[in-house]
Each structure stands twice: as C-alpha cells, then as structure tokens.
Amino acid sequence: MEIKRKKRIYTIFITYLAVFLGQCALLAAIAYIALNIMINTGFLLPAVYTLNELEAATGAIKEAGRVEQDIIPDGAGYGVYDARGNYLYGNYGEEEQKKAWKCKESGDTQPGFKTFYRFIEREGGEVCIVRYDILAQFADSALRERLPNAEWMFCAAILAVFLLQTAWTARSFGRYLSRRLKVLNEATDRIKESNLEFAREYSDIREIDDVLESLFKMKEALKRSLEEQWKSEEVKKEQVAALAHDIKTPLTVIRGNAELIHETACDAEVKEYNRYVTDSVKEIEDYLVVLQETLRSKGETQEVKKRLNAEAFIRQLAEKTENLGIGKKIKVNTNIEAAESDVLVQEEKLYRAFMNILANAVEYTPVNGCICIDACVKREESGEWLETVVTDNGPGFTREELKAAPDQFFQGDRSRHGRGHYGMGLYIADSFIRQQGGTLETGNCAESGGARIKVRIPLYVC
C-alpha cells in the first residue's frame, strides 16, 4: 500500500539537527545549574573567591611584621622582596622568584591566562607579590591537591557528554535511514537473484521512493524482456528439434542405400568407400541424439571426463581425416611422439573440437594436397602438455582472420575465399578446448603458406 505522507532527506536531517541543538542547549542549561548548585552548597569556590580573600587580607599583609602563609588566601602563592628586588622569603620556586620581580618592574599584573599578581607595598620598602588565579576551585584542600583544576574537569565532563550525545544522534540518524533503505536493498537483492515476482514497494522518504519506483519499472521491463527471450528460445528449440527430426528421414534413406550397396557391390574399393559413408551417417545420427537431449534438458549437460591414450586418440583423428579427404585425394602425414601419455578430458567435446579443425583443413586443402598432424609431449615449468599441430597447404589466414578467427560467427574475407575460411568451427573448437584446460593458437605455416593450428592439452599426471 502506498504511503501518502512522504518526507525528504534534508527535512529529516534538519529535524535531527534541531533535536541535536536543543539537546545541546539543554546540556548547557543543566551544566550552568549544576555549577551554581555546587558553588551555593560550598562544594566549589567561585572564580573570584581568592581575589575577594586577598582584598580582605591586604591590610594584614601590609601591617604584619612578617608575612606568614596563614595570612595568604588558600591557593595563592607569595614572595617578599626588599626594595632592590632581592627575594627574602615566601613559597616561590627559583624561577618564579625572578619572574614575579620582573612583572613588578614592568607593571605586568597578568602573566598567564587566568593568573594574576598583586603587588603590596610594606613598611621598610618591602614588597609582597601575591600570585592568585581567577577560576573556580574545590573547597576541600585535599581535592585541590589530588585532582586537576576544577574548571577544566567540569569542561572535560561537559565535552564528554557532548561527544556522547553527538555519537548517539549520529547513530540514531543512521539507524533511521538504514531501516528505510532496507526495502531498497531487498528489492535490488530480488532483482539480482532473478526473482521478478514481487509487488511495488513504498517508502516514507521521497528520494528512496523515487528509486524504488525506478527499480520497479526496471524490473517490469526486465521481466518482459526475459519472457520474450524465453518465448523466442522456446520457438528456436522447437524449430531445431523439428529440423533434427526431419534430418533423420534423408539419413535413413542414405543408410538404406549404403547398406544395399554394401550387399550388392563386388568392388572392394567401393565397399570401403561405402563403409566411410555408413560411419559418417552413424556419426551424424549420434550428433542428432546429443542435440535432441540438449534441447530437452534445462541446461547444458556436463560430460564426465575420462582418461584417454593420447597416441590412440590422435591416430583416430588421423583416420577420420583420411576418410574426409578421400574425394580430394588428400594425403595425411602423421607424426606422433606421445607414447604412454594420457589426457583427462571430455572425450566427445575434444573430438568435436579437433574434427572442426580437421574438417576445415580438408575443405581448404586443394586436390592432391597434404595435411600434417604432428603431436608431441612438451614439458615446461607450467606443466606437461600434449601439443598437436595441424597444418594444411591451403590459402592460409589473412591478417584479419588471424585476429578474429576464434570469434563466434566470424566468416573471414569473402572476396578472397568465396566464403569464410573458418566460420563457426574455430569458435566451437576454441570453446571446447578451453573447457579441457587447453589452448588454441592460429597461424600460418612458413613453408606451405597454409593454415597452422596448434592445440595444447594438459597431460594426465598420476
């Protein structure tokens, strides 16, 4: 339900500031009253107490034969000098003896912030210099000796209370805003978690409510976008599923004719070629099964990794490449130096990655051309790797293709090759190889000028 009365943040701040200033005024009033109570009860002596006592004792100081401590007011110091400024007696230390007389000669009666001197002329040319302070003091002499200055203690207490009050006000203001911001945090958390089924939230602070309204509109727009995207994906899935189903029909026809040729043909070479056709049909049917299972599943199925013998795997790839290149009479040279080496990979994905590379190599290798597959073990500081290099003697990569060949949907220089040298293939291959912890590098062969693809897969180490 929408909250009708809305406040602005600056109004809330001014309110808290007004409360804070009111509390400060109240604190000052309490401090003033407390000070007066302590003075009236005699716990504290007023600031002019020593001055008043000195005024009352001035006559006795002038007439006394010798100035004693009991004549001097409590808390005051004194020193008696002759006419030449020689210190005769008193309770001054050595430094203050000289300082007091210099003030007498210069007429300086206030050597400190609240410290004063009174110069009292005595008979015989003597001068009694009395030092006193204009500040409140503890009435009890024991407290005056053991505790710091009463005024400073009083100010320190007020400052401590003031700081506590400031901290409390800031904490209260922060907690107030935190409670109001909670609804904002909840809304952003729901959007972050893709939970878009929540109603419009409201706040009693206008600025926060404006942000909530923007978040709600964004949530609605995101929800509509996701629903449209979901519907579009569902339509695509249905279309792909239907296409995959329809492909089975011509595949069945091809398989049936291939089986018929196998039964009726007498030529061994024809039978061998026919076997390649039958194997390829079986491979396409397996891909269609994987495609249909992927479409039925909610997410990508995670293939379990298995341990493969590197040499056997590369030889299998070489045999497939020979089958692909029969029509163009392409020669496949294989050099494998990976005896007793294994890799731990998702076999189906790695196989598909290499077949994309090899199929492209066959496609762009000219008739009677050659494809080289070199595999060896590389031992480096970063680990042990199975390094496989596929080289053809086709047109090779352009500079643009070398930069963008692994990108999705990149189609190369059409004017040079008629169509893309490596379209989706390298993107798929690069993606699958990275999932195995490997890398794919593109380049050109310096000798043949054709494309050169280097794949590195980490070896399985027991």
Short mmCIF file of C-alpha atoms in Angstrom, two decimals:
data_model
loop_
_atom_site.label_atom_id
_atom_site.label_comp_id
_atom_site.label_asym_id
_atom_site.label_seq_id
_atom_site.Cartn_x
_atom_site.Cartn_y
_atom_site.Cartn_z
CA MET A 1 0.00 0.00 0.00
CA GLU A 2 1.36 3.43 -0.94
CA ILE A 3 2.44 5.70 1.91
CA LYS A 4 0.76 9.11 1.49
CA ARG A 5 2.96 11.34 3.66
CA LYS A 6 6.48 11.46 2.31
CA LYS A 7 9.44 13.30 3.74
CA ARG A 8 12.62 14.50 2.09
CA ILE A 9 16.04 13.54 3.39
CA TYR A 10 17.03 17.15 4.02
CA THR A 11 13.87 17.63 6.14
CA ILE A 12 14.77 14.57 8.22
CA PHE A 13 18.33 15.86 8.60
CA ILE A 14 17.13 19.30 9.71
CA THR A 15 14.81 17.63 12.24
CA TYR A 16 17.65 15.61 13.73
CA LEU A 17 19.87 18.72 13.72
CA ALA A 18 17.20 20.73 15.54
CA VAL A 19 16.87 17.96 18.14
CA PHE A 20 20.65 17.88 18.49
CA LEU A 21 20.88 21.64 19.02
CA GLY A 22 18.01 21.50 21.51
CA GLN A 23 19.85 18.80 23.44
CA CYS A 24 23.00 20.95 23.39
CA ALA A 25 21.04 23.88 24.82
CA LEU A 26 19.56 21.63 27.49
CA LEU A 27 23.02 20.29 28.29
CA ALA A 28 24.35 23.87 28.69
CA ALA A 29 21.44 24.77 30.98
CA ILE A 30 21.99 21.67 33.11
CA ALA A 31 25.72 22.43 33.32
CA TYR A 32 25.02 26.02 34.41
CA ILE A 33 22.53 24.93 37.05
CA ALA A 34 24.87 22.21 38.33
CA LEU A 35 27.74 24.73 38.61
CA ASN A 36 25.60 27.14 40.62
CA ILE A 37 24.39 24.36 42.91
CA MET A 38 27.97 23.26 43.63
CA ILE A 39 29.01 26.85 44.33
CA ASN A 40 25.98 27.55 46.54
CA THR A 41 26.49 24.37 48.51
CA GLY A 42 30.15 25.21 49.04
CA PHE A 43 31.49 22.24 47.11
CA LEU A 44 33.14 24.65 44.67
CA LEU A 45 34.60 28.07 45.37
CA PRO A 46 33.65 30.79 42.86
CA ALA A 47 36.26 32.11 40.46
CA VAL A 48 36.66 35.42 42.39
CA TYR A 49 36.91 33.70 45.76
CA THR A 50 40.70 34.05 46.02
CA LEU A 51 40.56 37.67 44.83
CA ASN A 52 37.97 38.54 47.47
CA GLU A 53 40.01 36.81 50.17
CA LEU A 54 43.12 38.69 49.03
CA GLU A 55 41.29 42.01 49.16
CA ALA A 56 40.30 41.22 52.74
CA ALA A 57 43.85 40.17 53.69
CA THR A 58 45.68 43.12 52.03
CA GLY A 59 45.70 45.23 55.23
CA ALA A 60 47.07 42.38 57.33
CA ILE A 61 49.81 41.73 54.73
CA LYS A 62 50.88 45.39 54.85
CA GLU A 63 50.99 45.63 58.64
CA ALA A 64 52.35 42.20 59.59
CA GLY A 65 55.90 42.14 60.89
CA ARG A 66 56.48 39.02 58.80
CA VAL A 67 54.14 37.68 56.17
CA GLU A 68 53.17 34.12 57.08
CA GLN A 69 51.31 31.51 54.99
CA ASP A 70 48.20 31.73 57.14
CA ILE A 71 47.66 35.35 56.05
CA ILE A 72 47.74 34.42 52.38
CA PRO A 73 44.44 33.06 50.92
CA ASP A 74 44.23 29.34 50.11
CA GLY A 75 45.53 28.51 46.66
CA ALA A 76 47.62 31.67 46.36
CA GLY A 77 51.42 31.95 46.32
CA TYR A 78 53.57 34.81 47.66
CA GLY A 79 57.08 36.18 47.87
CA VAL A 80 58.51 39.07 49.87
CA TYR A 81 61.28 41.22 48.29
CA ASP A 82 63.40 44.16 49.51
CA ALA A 83 63.48 47.47 47.70
CA ARG A 84 66.27 46.25 45.37
CA GLY A 85 64.36 43.17 44.31
CA ASN A 86 66.18 40.64 46.45
CA TYR A 87 63.97 37.70 47.37
CA LEU A 88 63.66 37.49 51.15
CA TYR A 89 61.20 34.71 51.83
CA GLY A 90 57.91 33.13 50.64
CA ASN A 91 56.82 29.96 48.83
CA TYR A 92 58.03 30.73 45.29
CA GLY A 93 60.41 28.49 43.46
CA GLU A 94 63.62 29.85 41.97
CA GLU A 95 62.17 30.56 38.53
CA GLU A 96 59.02 32.20 39.86
CA GLN A 97 61.09 34.40 42.21
CA LYS A 98 62.73 36.04 39.18
CA LYS A 99 59.55 36.08 37.11
CA ALA A 100 57.47 37.78 39.81
CA TRP A 101 60.00 40.61 40.27
CA LYS A 102 60.27 41.20 36.50
CA CYS A 103 56.47 41.55 36.37
CA LYS A 104 56.72 44.05 39.27
CA GLU A 105 59.26 46.14 37.40
CA SER A 106 57.27 46.05 34.16
CA GLY A 107 53.91 46.53 35.86
CA ASP A 108 52.55 43.28 34.31
CA THR A 109 49.79 42.05 36.61
CA GLN A 110 48.64 39.16 34.38
CA PRO A 111 51.45 36.76 33.42
CA GLY A 112 49.02 33.95 32.47
CA PHE A 113 45.56 33.29 31.06
CA LYS A 114 43.86 33.28 34.48
CA THR A 115 46.86 34.02 36.67
CA PHE A 116 47.39 37.45 38.23
CA TYR A 117 49.90 39.24 40.51
CA ARG A 118 49.07 41.71 43.29
CA PHE A 119 51.95 43.99 44.41
CA ILE A 120 51.51 45.05 48.06
CA GLU A 121 53.88 47.70 49.45
CA ARG A 122 55.03 47.10 53.04
CA GLU A 123 56.81 49.27 55.58
CA GLY A 124 60.58 49.46 55.23
CA GLY A 125 60.42 49.32 51.41
CA GLU A 126 59.48 45.64 51.25
CA VAL A 127 57.12 44.39 48.58
CA CYS A 128 54.88 41.32 48.88
CA ILE A 129 53.98 39.88 45.50
CA VAL A 130 50.93 37.60 45.70
CA ARG A 131 50.05 35.27 42.82
CA TYR A 132 46.41 34.19 42.54
CA ASP A 133 44.09 32.58 39.95
CA ILE A 134 40.64 33.70 38.80
CA LEU A 135 38.95 30.30 38.48
CA ALA A 136 36.62 28.03 40.36
CA GLN A 137 38.28 25.66 42.79
CA PHE A 138 37.35 22.78 45.03
CA ALA A 139 36.55 23.98 48.52
CA ASP A 140 38.26 20.94 50.02
CA SER A 141 42.04 21.42 50.09
CA ALA A 142 42.58 17.65 49.71
CA LEU A 143 40.59 17.64 46.46
CA ARG A 144 42.55 20.66 45.21
CA GLU A 145 45.79 18.76 45.74
CA ARG A 146 44.72 15.39 44.31
CA LEU A 147 42.51 16.39 41.40
CA PRO A 148 43.17 18.64 38.42
CA ASN A 149 41.74 22.09 38.11
CA ALA A 150 38.01 22.06 38.90
CA GLU A 151 37.07 24.22 35.91
CA TRP A 152 38.98 22.01 33.48
CA MET A 153 37.40 18.89 34.99
CA PHE A 154 33.97 20.47 34.63
CA CYS A 155 34.67 21.40 30.97
CA ALA A 156 36.04 17.91 30.26
CA ALA A 157 32.89 16.36 31.70
CA ILE A 158 30.70 18.62 29.53
CA LEU A 159 32.81 17.77 26.44
CA ALA A 160 32.49 14.03 27.14
CA VAL A 161 28.72 14.31 27.47
CA PHE A 162 28.61 16.41 24.29
CA LEU A 163 30.58 13.77 22.34
CA LEU A 164 28.34 11.00 23.64
CA GLN A 165 25.30 12.99 22.62
CA THR A 166 26.78 13.58 19.14
CA ALA A 167 27.53 9.88 18.71
CA TRP A 168 24.04 8.93 19.87
CA THR A 169 22.40 11.41 17.46
CA ALA A 170 24.52 10.19 14.53
CA ARG A 171 23.74 6.56 15.37
CA SER A 172 20.03 7.29 15.64
CA PHE A 173 20.04 9.10 12.29
CA GLY A 174 22.00 6.24 10.68
CA ARG A 175 19.67 3.57 12.06
CA TYR A 176 16.64 5.55 10.88
CA LEU A 177 17.99 5.71 7.32
CA SER A 178 19.12 2.06 7.43
CA ARG A 179 15.59 0.92 8.27
CA ARG A 180 14.25 2.97 5.35
CA LEU A 181 16.94 1.69 2.98
CA LYS A 182 16.17 -1.93 3.89
CA VAL A 183 13.26 -2.08 1.45
CA LEU A 184 15.60 -0.76 -1.27
CA ASN A 185 18.19 -3.44 -0.53
CA GLU A 186 15.52 -6.14 -0.57
CA ALA A 187 14.30 -5.01 -4.00
CA THR A 188 17.80 -4.98 -5.50
CA ASP A 189 18.56 -8.41 -3.99
CA ARG A 190 15.44 -9.88 -5.57
CA ILE A 191 16.37 -8.48 -8.97
CA LYS A 192 19.94 -9.76 -8.57
CA GLU A 193 18.58 -13.23 -7.81
CA SER A 194 16.29 -13.01 -10.88
CA ASN A 195 13.24 -13.11 -8.60
CA LEU A 196 11.00 -10.74 -10.54
CA GLU A 197 7.69 -11.77 -8.95
CA PHE A 198 7.28 -9.09 -6.29
CA ALA A 199 4.90 -6.17 -5.83
CA ARG A 200 5.73 -2.47 -5.86
CA GLU A 201 7.33 -1.37 -2.59
CA TYR A 202 6.96 2.07 -0.97
CA SER A 203 8.94 4.24 1.44
CA ASP A 204 8.04 7.29 3.54
CA ILE A 205 11.15 9.08 2.20
CA ARG A 206 10.57 10.66 -1.20
CA GLU A 207 14.09 10.09 -2.61
CA ILE A 208 14.05 6.40 -1.67
CA ASP A 209 10.55 6.02 -3.05
CA ASP A 210 11.70 7.51 -6.36
CA VAL A 211 14.49 4.92 -6.54
CA LEU A 212 12.01 2.15 -5.69
CA GLU A 213 9.75 3.30 -8.49
CA SER A 214 12.67 3.24 -10.95
CA LEU A 215 13.65 -0.24 -9.76
CA PHE A 216 10.08 -1.46 -10.18
CA LYS A 217 9.92 -0.11 -13.73
CA MET A 218 13.29 -1.68 -14.50
CA LYS A 219 12.08 -4.98 -13.01
CA GLU A 220 8.96 -4.92 -15.17
CA ALA A 221 10.97 -4.12 -18.30
CA LEU A 222 13.47 -6.88 -17.47
CA LYS A 223 10.64 -9.32 -16.83
CA ARG A 224 9.04 -8.55 -20.19
CA SER A 225 12.40 -8.85 -21.93
CA LEU A 226 13.15 -12.20 -20.28
CA GLU A 227 9.69 -13.52 -21.12
CA GLU A 228 10.10 -12.50 -24.77
CA GLN A 229 13.57 -14.01 -24.83
CA TRP A 230 12.28 -17.22 -23.26
CA LYS A 231 9.48 -17.46 -25.80
CA SER A 232 11.95 -16.80 -28.63
CA GLU A 233 14.28 -19.50 -27.28
CA GLU A 234 11.41 -21.95 -26.99
CA VAL A 235 10.41 -21.29 -30.61
CA LYS A 236 14.02 -21.80 -31.71
CA LYS A 237 14.26 -25.01 -29.71
CA GLU A 238 11.06 -26.31 -31.30
CA GLN A 239 12.32 -25.41 -34.76
CA VAL A 240 15.71 -27.03 -34.17
CA ALA A 241 14.03 -30.12 -32.69
CA ALA A 242 11.76 -30.38 -35.70
CA LEU A 243 14.71 -29.94 -38.06
CA ALA A 244 16.72 -32.59 -36.20
CA HIS A 245 13.76 -34.95 -36.51
CA ASP A 246 13.35 -34.20 -40.23
CA ILE A 247 17.05 -34.82 -40.90
CA LYS A 248 16.56 -38.41 -39.78
CA THR A 249 14.44 -39.12 -42.89
CA PRO A 250 17.15 -38.46 -45.53
CA LEU A 251 19.70 -40.10 -43.24
CA THR A 252 17.55 -43.24 -43.18
CA VAL A 253 17.43 -43.21 -46.97
CA ILE A 254 21.22 -42.78 -47.17
CA ARG A 255 21.79 -45.56 -44.65
CA GLY A 256 19.41 -47.91 -46.53
CA ASN A 257 21.09 -47.28 -49.87
CA ALA A 258 24.53 -47.64 -48.33
CA GLU A 259 23.57 -50.99 -46.83
CA LEU A 260 22.16 -52.07 -50.21
CA ILE A 261 25.37 -51.07 -51.99
CA HIS A 262 27.38 -52.96 -49.40
CA GLU A 263 25.39 -56.12 -50.10
CA THR A 264 25.44 -55.87 -53.91
CA ALA A 265 28.81 -54.30 -54.68
CA CYS A 266 31.68 -56.58 -55.66
CA ASP A 267 34.46 -53.99 -55.83
CA ALA A 268 36.44 -53.90 -52.57
CA GLU A 269 37.27 -50.22 -53.04
CA VAL A 270 33.58 -49.35 -53.45
CA LYS A 271 32.79 -51.28 -50.31
CA GLU A 272 35.50 -49.36 -48.44
CA TYR A 273 34.11 -46.02 -49.61
CA ASN A 274 30.63 -47.20 -48.69
CA ARG A 275 31.87 -48.01 -45.18
CA TYR A 276 33.02 -44.42 -44.83
CA VAL A 277 29.52 -43.26 -45.80
CA THR A 278 27.90 -45.62 -43.29
CA ASP A 279 30.25 -44.46 -40.49
CA SER A 280 29.55 -40.81 -41.29
CA VAL A 281 25.79 -41.41 -41.21
CA LYS A 282 26.17 -43.08 -37.81
CA GLU A 283 28.19 -40.10 -36.59
CA ILE A 284 25.52 -37.64 -37.76
CA GLU A 285 22.83 -39.70 -36.03
CA ASP A 286 24.85 -39.59 -32.80
CA TYR A 287 25.13 -35.80 -33.08
CA LEU A 288 21.37 -35.56 -33.58
CA VAL A 289 20.79 -37.62 -30.43
CA VAL A 290 23.09 -35.28 -28.46
CA LEU A 291 21.30 -32.26 -29.95
CA GLN A 292 17.86 -33.57 -29.01
CA GLU A 293 18.98 -34.44 -25.46
CA THR A 294 20.43 -30.95 -25.07
CA LEU A 295 17.19 -29.37 -26.24
CA ARG A 296 15.17 -31.47 -23.78
CA SER A 297 17.43 -30.66 -20.85
CA LYS A 298 17.04 -27.43 -18.88
CA GLY A 299 20.74 -26.66 -19.06
CA GLU A 300 23.93 -27.90 -20.62
CA THR A 301 24.70 -31.48 -19.72
CA GLN A 302 28.11 -31.87 -18.16
CA GLU A 303 30.07 -34.66 -19.82
CA VAL A 304 32.20 -36.68 -17.42
CA LYS A 305 35.94 -36.53 -18.06
CA LYS A 306 37.71 -39.75 -18.93
CA ARG A 307 41.29 -40.82 -19.34
CA LEU A 308 42.38 -41.25 -22.98
CA ASN A 309 45.58 -42.54 -24.50
CA ALA A 310 47.00 -39.59 -26.43
CA GLU A 311 48.55 -41.60 -29.26
CA ALA A 312 45.43 -43.69 -29.89
CA PHE A 313 43.24 -40.59 -29.89
CA ILE A 314 45.44 -38.76 -32.42
CA ARG A 315 45.58 -41.82 -34.69
CA GLN A 316 41.77 -42.00 -34.59
CA LEU A 317 41.64 -38.34 -35.68
CA ALA A 318 44.13 -39.03 -38.47
CA GLU A 319 41.99 -41.91 -39.77
CA LYS A 320 38.89 -39.69 -39.78
CA THR A 321 40.82 -37.01 -41.68
CA GLU A 322 41.86 -39.56 -44.31
CA ASN A 323 38.20 -40.53 -44.73
CA LEU A 324 37.20 -36.88 -45.13
CA GLY A 325 39.90 -36.28 -47.75
CA ILE A 326 39.30 -39.31 -49.96
CA GLY A 327 37.27 -37.39 -52.51
CA LYS A 328 40.03 -34.78 -52.96
CA LYS A 329 42.81 -37.39 -52.75
CA ILE A 330 44.35 -35.55 -49.83
CA LYS A 331 47.36 -37.15 -48.19
CA VAL A 332 47.53 -37.13 -44.37
CA ASN A 333 51.00 -37.24 -42.81
CA THR A 334 51.01 -38.16 -39.13
CA ASN A 335 53.92 -37.84 -36.74
CA ILE A 336 53.15 -38.83 -33.11
CA GLU A 337 55.68 -38.71 -30.29
CA ALA A 338 53.39 -39.25 -27.31
CA ALA A 339 53.92 -42.88 -26.31
CA GLU A 340 52.40 -43.86 -22.97
CA SER A 341 50.93 -40.39 -22.47
CA ASP A 342 47.34 -39.84 -21.36
CA VAL A 343 44.94 -36.90 -21.13
CA LEU A 344 41.93 -36.46 -18.82
CA VAL A 345 39.23 -34.82 -20.94
CA GLN A 346 35.61 -34.80 -22.03
CA GLU A 347 36.12 -37.11 -25.00
CA GLU A 348 33.11 -36.06 -27.06
CA LYS A 349 33.88 -32.34 -26.81
CA LEU A 350 37.58 -32.76 -27.55
CA TYR A 351 36.77 -34.99 -30.51
CA ARG A 352 34.32 -32.44 -31.89
CA ALA A 353 36.85 -29.65 -31.40
CA PHE A 354 39.53 -31.48 -33.41
CA MET A 355 37.07 -32.58 -36.09
CA ASN A 356 36.07 -28.95 -36.65
CA ILE A 357 39.73 -28.07 -37.15
CA LEU A 358 40.42 -31.06 -39.39
CA ALA A 359 37.22 -30.68 -41.45
CA ASN A 360 38.14 -27.07 -42.20
CA ALA A 361 41.66 -28.16 -43.12
CA VAL A 362 40.26 -30.72 -45.58
CA GLU A 363 37.82 -28.18 -47.02
CA TYR A 364 40.52 -25.63 -47.87
CA THR A 365 43.27 -28.02 -48.87
CA PRO A 366 43.44 -28.28 -52.68
CA VAL A 367 43.05 -31.55 -54.62
CA ASN A 368 46.08 -33.84 -54.17
CA GLY A 369 47.12 -31.61 -51.27
CA CYS A 370 48.57 -32.60 -47.93
CA ILE A 371 47.60 -32.24 -44.27
CA CYS A 372 50.16 -32.77 -41.49
CA ILE A 373 49.24 -33.82 -37.94
CA ASP A 374 52.19 -33.56 -35.55
CA ALA A 375 51.74 -34.50 -31.90
CA CYS A 376 54.37 -34.48 -29.14
CA VAL A 377 54.76 -34.05 -25.39
CA LYS A 378 56.03 -30.69 -24.09
CA ARG A 379 57.43 -30.48 -20.57
CA GLU A 380 57.62 -26.94 -19.19
CA GLU A 381 57.57 -25.12 -15.86
CA SER A 382 53.81 -24.63 -16.27
CA GLY A 383 53.31 -28.40 -16.57
CA GLU A 384 53.25 -31.19 -19.13
CA TRP A 385 51.28 -30.73 -22.33
CA LEU A 386 50.15 -32.73 -25.35
CA GLU A 387 50.87 -30.34 -28.24
CA THR A 388 49.15 -31.12 -31.54
CA VAL A 389 49.81 -29.05 -34.68
CA VAL A 390 47.54 -29.33 -37.74
CA THR A 391 48.97 -27.84 -40.94
CA ASP A 392 47.45 -27.71 -44.44
CA ASN A 393 48.68 -26.29 -47.76
CA GLY A 394 45.55 -24.26 -48.46
CA PRO A 395 45.31 -20.44 -48.84
CA GLY A 396 46.08 -19.80 -45.15
CA PHE A 397 44.80 -17.00 -42.90
CA THR A 398 44.72 -13.29 -43.67
CA ARG A 399 45.79 -10.78 -41.01
CA GLU A 400 42.15 -10.06 -40.21
CA GLU A 401 41.42 -13.76 -39.84
CA LEU A 402 44.39 -14.30 -37.51
CA LYS A 403 42.98 -11.64 -35.19
CA ALA A 404 39.35 -12.78 -35.25
CA ALA A 405 39.37 -16.43 -36.36
CA PRO A 406 38.19 -17.87 -32.99
CA ASP A 407 35.34 -15.32 -32.72
CA GLN A 408 31.80 -16.58 -32.98
CA PHE A 409 30.24 -16.25 -36.47
CA PHE A 410 33.45 -14.83 -37.97
CA GLN A 411 33.44 -15.60 -41.71
CA GLY A 412 36.77 -14.28 -42.98
CA ASP A 413 37.47 -12.48 -46.24
CA ARG A 414 34.66 -13.43 -48.66
CA SER A 415 36.31 -11.74 -51.62
CA ARG A 416 39.41 -13.91 -51.23
CA HIS A 417 37.91 -17.26 -50.36
CA GLY A 418 34.40 -17.07 -51.72
CA ARG A 419 33.17 -17.91 -48.20
CA GLY A 420 34.65 -17.94 -44.73
CA HIS A 421 37.89 -19.92 -44.32
CA TYR A 422 36.93 -20.82 -40.75
CA GLY A 423 33.38 -19.85 -39.78
CA MET A 424 31.81 -21.18 -36.56
CA GLY A 425 34.31 -24.07 -36.43
CA LEU A 426 37.19 -22.37 -34.68
CA TYR A 427 34.89 -20.70 -32.16
CA ILE A 428 33.43 -24.08 -31.17
CA ALA A 429 36.87 -25.71 -31.15
CA ASP A 430 38.39 -22.94 -29.03
CA SER A 431 35.47 -23.10 -26.57
CA PHE A 432 35.65 -26.88 -26.12
CA ILE A 433 39.45 -26.93 -25.82
CA ARG A 434 39.40 -24.24 -23.13
CA GLN A 435 36.90 -26.35 -21.19
CA GLN A 436 39.59 -29.05 -21.06
CA GLY A 437 42.13 -26.57 -19.67
CA GLY A 438 43.87 -26.25 -23.02
CA THR A 439 44.64 -23.51 -25.54
CA LEU A 440 44.22 -22.99 -29.30
CA GLU A 441 46.54 -20.81 -31.41
CA THR A 442 46.09 -19.84 -35.06
CA GLY A 443 48.83 -19.02 -37.54
CA ASN A 444 50.25 -19.76 -40.98
CA CYS A 445 52.89 -22.29 -41.93
CA ALA A 446 56.06 -20.59 -43.20
CA GLU A 447 56.86 -23.48 -45.57
CA SER A 448 53.50 -24.29 -47.19
CA GLY A 449 51.75 -20.95 -46.64
CA GLY A 450 48.68 -22.81 -45.42
CA ALA A 451 46.82 -22.56 -42.11
CA ARG A 452 48.51 -23.81 -38.94
CA ILE A 453 46.51 -24.62 -35.79
CA LYS A 454 48.29 -25.50 -32.55
CA VAL A 455 46.32 -27.17 -29.74
CA ARG A 456 47.76 -27.76 -26.24
CA ILE A 457 46.02 -30.06 -23.77
CA PRO A 458 47.41 -30.74 -20.25
CA LEU A 459 48.65 -34.32 -19.79
CA TYR A 460 47.17 -36.52 -17.12
CA VAL A 461 49.68 -36.90 -14.28
CA CYS A 462 49.13 -39.71 -11.79
#
